[in-house]
CSV table of C-alpha atoms in Angstrom, one decimal:
chain,number,residue,atom,x,y,z
A,1190,MET,CA,-16.9,29.8,-7.6
A,1191,ALA,CA,-15.5,31.2,-4.6
A,1192,GLY,CA,-12.2,30.7,-3.5
A,1193,THR,CA,-10.7,28.3,-0.9
A,1194,LEU,CA,-11.9,29.1,2.8
A,1195,PRO,CA,-8.5,30.8,4.5
A,1196,ARG,CA,-7.0,30.1,8.1
A,1197,GLY,CA,-8.3,32.9,9.6
A,1198,PHE,CA,-11.9,31.5,8.4
A,1199,PHE,CA,-11.2,28.5,11.1
A,1200,GLU,CA,-9.1,30.1,13.5
A,1201,GLU,CA,-12.1,32.2,14.1
A,1202,MET,CA,-14.5,29.4,14.7
A,1203,TYR,CA,-12.4,27.6,17.2
A,1204,VAL,CA,-11.8,31.2,19.1
A,1205,LYS,CA,-15.5,31.3,19.4
A,1206,SER,CA,-15.9,27.8,20.4
A,1207,PRO,CA,-13.6,25.2,20.9
A,1208,ASP,CA,-15.7,22.6,19.5
A,1209,PRO,CA,-17.6,24.3,16.9
A,1210,PHE,CA,-18.8,21.4,14.9
A,1211,ASP,CA,-19.9,19.7,17.9
A,1212,PHE,CA,-17.4,16.4,17.6
A,1213,GLU,CA,-17.2,15.7,21.3
A,1214,THR,CA,-20.7,15.5,22.2
A,1215,SER,CA,-23.2,14.8,19.0
A,1216,ALA,CA,-24.7,11.6,18.6
A,1217,TYR,CA,-24.6,12.1,14.9
A,1218,GLU,CA,-20.9,12.7,14.8
A,1219,ALA,CA,-20.2,9.6,16.5
A,1220,ALA,CA,-22.5,7.4,14.9
A,1221,LYS,CA,-21.1,8.6,11.5
A,1222,TYR,CA,-17.3,8.2,13.0
A,1223,GLN,CA,-18.2,4.4,14.0
A,1224,HIS,CA,-19.4,4.1,10.1
A,1225,THR,CA,-16.0,6.1,8.8
A,1226,VAL,CA,-13.7,3.4,10.9
A,1227,ALA,CA,-16.0,0.6,10.0
A,1228,THR,CA,-15.8,1.2,6.1
A,1229,LEU,CA,-12.1,0.7,6.2
A,1230,PRO,CA,-11.2,-3.2,5.1
A,1231,ARG,CA,-8.2,-3.5,6.5
A,1232,ALA,CA,-7.2,-4.4,9.8
A,1233,ARG,CA,-3.8,-2.3,10.4
A,1234,TYR,CA,-2.5,0.1,7.9
A,1235,MET,CA,1.4,1.2,8.2
A,1236,GLN,CA,1.1,5.1,7.8
A,1237,ALA,CA,-2.3,7.1,7.7
A,1238,LEU,CA,-2.9,10.6,7.0
A,1239,GLU,CA,-5.9,12.7,7.7
A,1240,ILE,CA,-6.4,15.8,6.3
A,1241,GLY,CA,-8.5,18.3,8.6
A,1242,CYS,CA,-8.5,16.3,11.8
A,1243,SER,CA,-9.6,19.2,13.7
A,1244,ILE,CA,-9.7,18.7,17.0
A,1245,GLY,CA,-8.9,14.8,16.8
A,1246,VAL,CA,-12.2,13.1,17.7
A,1247,LEU,CA,-11.7,10.8,14.6
A,1248,THR,CA,-8.3,11.0,14.8
A,1249,SER,CA,-8.6,9.3,18.1
A,1250,ARG,CA,-10.8,6.8,16.4
A,1251,LEU,CA,-8.9,6.0,13.5
A,1252,SER,CA,-5.7,5.1,15.2
A,1253,GLU,CA,-7.7,1.6,16.7
A,1254,LYS,CA,-6.5,0.5,12.5
A,1255,CYS,CA,-2.9,2.5,12.7
A,1256,GLU,CA,0.6,2.0,13.2
A,1257,LYS,CA,1.5,5.9,12.4
A,1258,LEU,CA,-1.2,8.3,12.0
A,1259,LEU,CA,-0.5,11.7,11.2
A,1260,GLY,CA,-3.1,14.6,11.7
A,1261,ILE,CA,-2.9,17.6,9.8
A,1262,ASP,CA,-5.1,20.5,10.0
A,1263,ILE,CA,-5.3,24.4,8.9
A,1264,SER,CA,-5.8,25.5,12.4
A,1265,GLU,CA,-3.2,25.7,15.2
A,1266,ARG,CA,-5.9,26.1,17.7
A,1267,ALA,CA,-7.6,22.9,16.6
A,1268,LEU,CA,-4.4,20.9,16.6
A,1269,GLN,CA,-3.7,22.3,20.3
A,1270,ARG,CA,-6.9,20.2,21.5
A,1271,ALA,CA,-6.3,17.4,18.7
A,1272,ARG,CA,-3.0,16.6,20.9
A,1273,GLU,CA,-4.6,16.8,24.4
A,1274,CYS,CA,-7.3,14.6,23.1
A,1275,CYS,CA,-5.0,12.1,21.7
A,1276,ALA,CA,-1.9,12.5,23.9
A,1277,ASN,CA,-1.7,8.9,25.5
A,1278,LEU,CA,-2.2,7.5,21.6
A,1279,LEU,CA,0.8,5.8,20.5
A,1280,GLY,CA,2.0,6.7,16.7
A,1281,VAL,CA,-0.2,9.4,16.4
A,1282,ALA,CA,1.5,12.9,15.5
A,1283,PHE,CA,0.1,16.3,14.1
A,1284,ALA,CA,1.2,19.3,12.4
A,1285,ARG,CA,-0.2,22.3,11.0
A,1286,LYS,CA,-0.6,22.4,7.2
A,1287,THR,CA,-2.5,24.2,4.7
A,1288,VAL,CA,-3.7,21.8,2.0
A,1289,PRO,CA,-3.0,21.9,-1.2
A,1290,ASP,CA,-0.4,24.6,-0.3
A,1291,GLU,CA,1.4,22.3,2.0
A,1292,PHE,CA,1.8,18.7,2.5
A,1293,PRO,CA,3.6,16.1,4.3
A,1294,ASP,CA,6.4,14.8,2.2
A,1295,GLN,CA,6.3,10.9,2.9
A,1296,SER,CA,4.1,8.0,1.5
A,1297,PHE,CA,0.4,6.8,3.0
A,1298,ASP,CA,-1.4,3.6,2.6
A,1299,LEU,CA,-4.5,4.9,4.2
A,1300,ILE,CA,-5.5,9.2,3.4
A,1301,VAL,CA,-8.6,10.4,4.9
A,1302,VAL,CA,-10.6,13.5,3.9
A,1303,SER,CA,-13.5,13.9,5.8
A,1304,GLU,CA,-15.6,17.1,5.6
A,1305,VAL,CA,-12.9,19.3,4.4
A,1306,ALA,CA,-12.7,18.9,0.6
A,1307,TYR,CA,-15.8,21.3,-0.1
A,1308,TYR,CA,-13.7,24.0,1.7
A,1309,TRP,CA,-11.1,23.8,-1.2
A,1310,SER,CA,-12.1,25.8,-4.8
A,1311,ILE,CA,-11.9,23.7,-7.7
A,1312,GLU,CA,-8.5,24.6,-8.6
A,1313,ASP,CA,-7.5,23.8,-4.6
A,1314,LEU,CA,-9.2,20.2,-4.9
A,1315,ALA,CA,-7.4,19.3,-8.4
A,1316,ARG,CA,-4.1,20.6,-6.7
A,1317,ALA,CA,-5.1,18.4,-3.6
A,1318,LYS,CA,-6.1,15.4,-5.7
A,1319,ASN,CA,-2.5,15.3,-7.4
A,1320,LEU,CA,-1.0,16.0,-4.1
A,1321,ILE,CA,-2.6,12.5,-2.7
A,1322,ALA,CA,-2.3,10.8,-5.5
A,1323,ALA,CA,1.7,11.5,-5.7
A,1324,HIS,CA,1.6,10.5,-1.9
A,1325,GLN,CA,-0.3,7.4,-1.6
A,1326,THR,CA,0.8,4.0,-2.0
A,1327,THR,CA,-0.8,1.8,-5.1
A,1328,GLY,CA,-3.3,-0.2,-3.7
A,1329,GLY,CA,-3.6,2.4,-0.9
A,1330,HIS,CA,-6.9,3.6,0.5
A,1331,LEU,CA,-8.6,7.1,0.2
A,1332,LEU,CA,-11.7,7.6,2.7
A,1333,LEU,CA,-13.8,10.4,1.5
A,1334,VAL,CA,-16.8,11.5,4.0
A,1335,HIS,CA,-18.8,14.5,3.4
A,1336,TRP,CA,-22.2,16.3,4.7
A,1337,LEU,CA,-24.6,16.5,1.6
A,1338,PRO,CA,-27.1,19.3,2.8
A,1339,ILE,CA,-26.5,22.7,1.3
A,1340,VAL,CA,-24.0,24.9,3.8
A,1341,ASP,CA,-23.5,28.8,3.0
A,1342,TYR,CA,-20.0,28.8,3.5
A,1343,HIS,CA,-19.4,25.9,1.8
A,1344,VAL,CA,-17.1,26.3,-1.4
A,1345,GLN,CA,-18.7,23.3,-3.0
A,1346,THR,CA,-21.1,20.7,-1.9
A,1347,GLY,CA,-20.0,17.1,-0.4
A,1348,ASP,CA,-21.7,15.1,-3.9
A,1349,ALA,CA,-19.9,17.4,-6.1
A,1350,VAL,CA,-16.2,16.9,-4.2
A,1351,HIS,CA,-17.2,13.0,-4.4
A,1352,GLU,CA,-18.2,12.9,-7.8
A,1353,ILE,CA,-15.3,14.8,-9.2
A,1354,TRP,CA,-13.0,12.1,-7.3
A,1355,LEU,CA,-14.6,9.2,-8.8
A,1356,LYS,CA,-14.5,10.2,-12.1
A,1357,ASP,CA,-10.3,10.0,-11.7
A,1358,PRO,CA,-8.7,7.3,-13.1
A,1359,ARG,CA,-5.7,7.2,-10.1
A,1360,TRP,CA,-8.4,5.5,-8.0
A,1361,ARG,CA,-11.2,2.8,-8.6
A,1362,LEU,CA,-14.2,2.8,-5.9
A,1363,LEU,CA,-14.3,0.0,-3.7
A,1364,HIS,CA,-17.6,0.8,-1.8
A,1365,GLY,CA,-19.6,3.7,-1.6
A,1366,ASP,CA,-22.4,4.3,0.9
A,1367,ARG,CA,-24.9,6.8,1.2
A,1368,ARG,CA,-26.8,8.5,4.1
A,1369,GLU,CA,-29.5,11.2,4.5
A,1370,GLN,CA,-27.2,13.6,5.7
A,1371,TYR,CA,-23.6,12.1,4.3
A,1372,ARG,CA,-21.7,9.9,2.3
A,1373,ILE,CA,-18.6,7.9,2.0
A,1374,ASP,CA,-17.0,6.4,-0.6
A,1375,LEU,CA,-14.0,4.3,0.0
A,1376,LEU,CA,-11.1,4.3,-2.8
A,1377,GLU,CA,-8.7,2.2,-3.7
A,1378,ARG,CA,-5.1,4.0,-5.9
A,1379,THR,CA,-4.9,2.3,-9.1
A,1380,SER,CA,-1.4,2.1,-11.0
A,1381,GLU,CA,-2.6,4.9,-13.2
A,1382,SER,CA,-0.3,8.2,-13.2
A,1383,SER,CA,-2.5,10.5,-14.1
């Protein structure tokens, strides 16, 4: 199994294009973001974390439901764009962090892992899950969203990531939805400690 993709891989992508995944212009992405936010059952979350926020397009949509929202990403170039995209949004902050090597030192009632976990090795996915579990309030929500078709530079498939998470007793599935190109699973943090 290949290792986790390094920071340099992503920085190079953002050097080549300020929006390498067409988040700002793709009708597919816009529809997926609408579906993502609509899946969240609460009207408001007090403290949310978006892992792999990229240039902040989904962040801006998520902010509508969050008192405070921290977007983190491995790429400083992406974060520069995210700060511009969300400059006028209250309660939104950004930080460069490489999960699972770095993680915010606070607790969250919402954590969003969208289009990022398949870049992690099996070992790093396990470490990331442990960090997320340790920093999520009991009853808090974890929203997983991942692309399903095979991509040559993905370390794992979107399905593999979700299935690994669904077997973990620290979360229970509240809602799952599978579309042709992506799946969304909404999980709730249980009181299980390991």
